[in-house]
């Protein structure tokens, strides 16, 4: 479906939204009651809804994401094939697929982040995700091309990476040990605003880094 003018999204009981995230053909919003409702494509379970009731097809109206009982969401990040939510208890839940971190049509708890800090922001792309922690560090997982962790990539004779994904989250290596204040994940790239007002970007470049390359 297409529309050339904005239309109102119909949330249950007329409730309003306080935050929204969209990517590809799916969207999710945090409502005023701190629940998360999602709509759009659900081919990888990225809406995190009850597929036994709604099926795995696209949803034309918002459906409540199956987060833990009595939980409250504070941040949501939507990617092409995954959705991630930070809860008030500082835990991170995701549904859909970011290989090799998770693959589930229901929200699952995500581990592997540093225990000494907690997530305050999350952003999701096609094959990678990044989490902003309260100490300003950024940790990414998924495709090795997008992690920004200073890896020396190995190539095969066809010009492809020998290993496209690696296990776990890896901290982004910012110049001079800078601290990030926000993050935004694209299709194959990621950018972060820094504490000093600068912007740092990494990933697969097609003239999109703003540095003339």
PDB file of N, CA and C in Angstrom, residues 92-129:
ATOM      1  N   UNK A  92      17.902  -5.777  27.810  1.00  0.00           N
ATOM      2  CA  UNK A  92      17.710  -5.620  26.371  1.00  0.00           C
ATOM      3  C   UNK A  92      17.034  -6.871  25.826  1.00  0.00           C
ATOM      4  N   UNK A  93      15.922  -6.684  25.115  1.00  0.00           N
ATOM      5  CA  UNK A  93      15.199  -7.790  24.481  1.00  0.00           C
ATOM      6  C   UNK A  93      15.094  -7.539  22.989  1.00  0.00           C
ATOM      7  N   UNK A  94      15.241  -8.615  22.197  1.00  0.00           N
ATOM      8  CA  UNK A  94      15.167  -8.496  20.744  1.00  0.00           C
ATOM      9  C   UNK A  94      14.353  -9.639  20.152  1.00  0.00           C
ATOM     10  N   UNK A  95      13.726  -9.366  19.011  1.00  0.00           N
ATOM     11  CA  UNK A  95      13.006 -10.378  18.246  1.00  0.00           C
ATOM     12  C   UNK A  95      13.404 -10.262  16.786  1.00  0.00           C
ATOM     13  N   UNK A  96      13.294 -11.383  16.057  1.00  0.00           N
ATOM     14  CA  UNK A  96      13.707 -11.416  14.660  1.00  0.00           C
ATOM     15  C   UNK A  96      15.056 -12.086  14.522  1.00  0.00           C
ATOM     16  N   UNK A  97      15.930 -11.517  13.697  1.00  0.00           N
ATOM     17  CA  UNK A  97      17.232 -12.168  13.478  1.00  0.00           C
ATOM     18  C   UNK A  97      18.345 -11.164  13.240  1.00  0.00           C
ATOM     19  N   UNK A  98      19.381 -11.261  14.045  1.00  0.00           N
ATOM     20  CA  UNK A  98      20.693 -10.684  13.780  1.00  0.00           C
ATOM     21  C   UNK A  98      21.683 -11.815  14.045  1.00  0.00           C
ATOM     22  N   UNK A  99      22.178 -12.404  12.993  1.00  0.00           N
ATOM     23  CA  UNK A  99      23.091 -13.542  13.098  1.00  0.00           C
ATOM     24  C   UNK A  99      24.462 -13.054  13.585  1.00  0.00           C
ATOM     25  N   UNK A 100      25.073 -13.707  14.577  1.00  0.00           N
ATOM     26  CA  UNK A 100      24.657 -14.919  15.284  1.00  0.00           C
ATOM     27  C   UNK A 100      24.101 -14.634  16.685  1.00  0.00           C
ATOM     28  N   UNK A 101      23.624 -13.425  16.943  1.00  0.00           N
ATOM     29  CA  UNK A 101      23.218 -13.040  18.293  1.00  0.00           C
ATOM     30  C   UNK A 101      21.864 -13.634  18.673  1.00  0.00           C
ATOM     31  N   UNK A 102      20.896 -13.568  17.784  1.00  0.00           N
ATOM     32  CA  UNK A 102      19.579 -14.117  18.102  1.00  0.00           C
ATOM     33  C   UNK A 102      18.825 -14.436  16.823  1.00  0.00           C
ATOM     34  N   UNK A 103      17.890 -15.371  16.941  1.00  0.00           N
ATOM     35  CA  UNK A 103      16.989 -15.744  15.850  1.00  0.00           C
ATOM     36  C   UNK A 103      15.728 -16.291  16.496  1.00  0.00           C
ATOM     37  N   UNK A 104      14.731 -15.414  16.689  1.00  0.00           N
ATOM     38  CA  UNK A 104      13.534 -15.801  17.428  1.00  0.00           C
ATOM     39  C   UNK A 104      12.365 -14.929  17.014  1.00  0.00           C
ATOM     40  N   UNK A 105      11.167 -15.537  16.871  1.00  0.00           N
ATOM     41  CA  UNK A 105       9.992 -14.735  16.541  1.00  0.00           C
ATOM     42  C   UNK A 105       9.292 -14.214  17.790  1.00  0.00           C
ATOM     43  N   UNK A 106       9.880 -14.457  18.954  1.00  0.00           N
ATOM     44  CA  UNK A 106       9.425 -13.865  20.206  1.00  0.00           C
ATOM     45  C   UNK A 106      10.607 -13.158  20.855  1.00  0.00           C
ATOM     46  N   UNK A 107      10.385 -12.077  21.566  1.00  0.00           N
ATOM     47  CA  UNK A 107      11.496 -11.348  22.183  1.00  0.00           C
ATOM     48  C   UNK A 107      12.298 -12.217  23.142  1.00  0.00           C
ATOM     49  N   UNK A 108      13.616 -12.160  23.018  1.00  0.00           N
ATOM     50  CA  UNK A 108      14.521 -12.912  23.893  1.00  0.00           C
ATOM     51  C   UNK A 108      15.487 -11.946  24.551  1.00  0.00           C
ATOM     52  N   UNK A 109      15.914 -12.301  25.756  1.00  0.00           N
ATOM     53  CA  UNK A 109      16.865 -11.467  26.486  1.00  0.00           C
ATOM     54  C   UNK A 109      18.235 -11.565  25.831  1.00  0.00           C
ATOM     55  N   UNK A 110      18.884 -10.430  25.640  1.00  0.00           N
ATOM     56  CA  UNK A 110      20.191 -10.379  24.982  1.00  0.00           C
ATOM     57  C   UNK A 110      21.280 -10.194  26.032  1.00  0.00           C
ATOM     58  N   UNK A 111      22.220 -11.099  26.038  1.00  0.00           N
ATOM     59  CA  UNK A 111      23.351 -11.030  26.958  1.00  0.00           C
ATOM     60  C   UNK A 111      24.624 -10.739  26.175  1.00  0.00           C
ATOM     61  N   UNK A 112      25.741 -10.656  26.887  1.00  0.00           N
ATOM     62  CA  UNK A 112      27.026 -10.461  26.230  1.00  0.00           C
ATOM     63  C   UNK A 112      27.533  -9.037  26.259  1.00  0.00           C
ATOM     64  N   UNK A 113      26.750  -8.108  26.841  1.00  0.00           N
ATOM     65  CA  UNK A 113      27.212  -6.737  26.991  1.00  0.00           C
ATOM     66  C   UNK A 113      27.948  -6.590  28.322  1.00  0.00           C
ATOM     67  N   UNK A 114      28.793  -5.574  28.487  1.00  0.00           N
ATOM     68  CA  UNK A 114      29.556  -5.423  29.728  1.00  0.00           C
ATOM     69  C   UNK A 114      28.643  -5.318  30.955  1.00  0.00           C
ATOM     70  N   UNK A 115      29.011  -6.001  32.012  1.00  0.00           N
ATOM     71  CA  UNK A 115      28.218  -5.979  33.236  1.00  0.00           C
ATOM     72  C   UNK A 115      28.386  -4.691  34.033  1.00  0.00           C
ATOM     73  N   UNK A 116      29.464  -3.959  33.772  1.00  0.00           N
ATOM     74  CA  UNK A 116      29.758  -2.764  34.548  1.00  0.00           C
ATOM     75  C   UNK A 116      28.992  -1.535  34.076  1.00  0.00           C
ATOM     76  N   UNK A 117      28.223  -1.667  33.015  1.00  0.00           N
ATOM     77  CA  UNK A 117      27.463  -0.563  32.455  1.00  0.00           C
ATOM     78  C   UNK A 117      26.153  -1.109  31.920  1.00  0.00           C
ATOM     79  N   UNK A 118      25.258  -0.224  31.448  1.00  0.00           N
ATOM     80  CA  UNK A 118      23.960  -0.709  30.982  1.00  0.00           C
ATOM     81  C   UNK A 118      23.536   0.043  29.722  1.00  0.00           C
ATOM     82  N   UNK A 119      22.657  -0.569  28.906  1.00  0.00           N
ATOM     83  CA  UNK A 119      22.262   0.048  27.642  1.00  0.00           C
ATOM     84  C   UNK A 119      21.303   1.216  27.831  1.00  0.00           C
ATOM     85  N   UNK A 120      21.523   2.282  27.054  1.00  0.00           N
ATOM     86  CA  UNK A 120      20.632   3.438  27.071  1.00  0.00           C
ATOM     87  C   UNK A 120      20.072   3.743  25.682  1.00  0.00           C
ATOM     88  N   UNK A 121      20.630   3.094  24.651  1.00  0.00           N
ATOM     89  CA  UNK A 121      20.140   3.290  23.296  1.00  0.00           C
ATOM     90  C   UNK A 121      20.460   2.087  22.435  1.00  0.00           C
ATOM     91  N   UNK A 122      19.600   1.795  21.453  1.00  0.00           N
ATOM     92  CA  UNK A 122      19.828   0.661  20.556  1.00  0.00           C
ATOM     93  C   UNK A 122      19.357   1.040  19.164  1.00  0.00           C
ATOM     94  N   UNK A 123      20.128   0.614  18.161  1.00  0.00           N
ATOM     95  CA  UNK A 123      19.774   0.867  16.772  1.00  0.00           C
ATOM     96  C   UNK A 123      20.110  -0.380  15.962  1.00  0.00           C
ATOM     97  N   UNK A 124      19.257  -0.694  14.973  1.00  0.00           N
ATOM     98  CA  UNK A 124      19.349  -1.963  14.253  1.00  0.00           C
ATOM     99  C   UNK A 124      19.312  -1.708  12.748  1.00  0.00           C
ATOM    100  N   UNK A 125      20.148  -2.456  12.001  1.00  0.00           N
ATOM    101  CA  UNK A 125      20.152  -2.346  10.543  1.00  0.00           C
ATOM    102  C   UNK A 125      19.639  -3.608   9.885  1.00  0.00           C
ATOM    103  N   UNK A 126      20.308  -4.034   8.815  1.00  0.00           N
ATOM    104  CA  UNK A 126      19.932  -5.277   8.136  1.00  0.00           C
ATOM    105  C   UNK A 126      20.614  -6.467   8.790  1.00  0.00           C
ATOM    106  N   UNK A 127      21.925  -6.392   8.930  1.00  0.00           N
ATOM    107  CA  UNK A 127      22.682  -7.545   9.427  1.00  0.00           C
ATOM    108  C   UNK A 127      23.547  -7.195  10.631  1.00  0.00           C
ATOM    109  N   UNK A 128      23.315  -6.033  11.233  1.00  0.00           N
ATOM    110  CA  UNK A 128      24.071  -5.686  12.432  1.00  0.00           C
ATOM    111  C   UNK A 128      23.236  -4.777  13.333  1.00  0.00           C
ATOM    112  N   UNK A 129      23.643  -4.700  14.587  1.00  0.00           N
ATOM    113  CA  UNK A 129      22.993  -3.844  15.561  1.00  0.00           C
ATOM    114  C   UNK A 129      24.053  -3.225  16.448  1.00  0.00           C
TER     115      UNK A 129
END
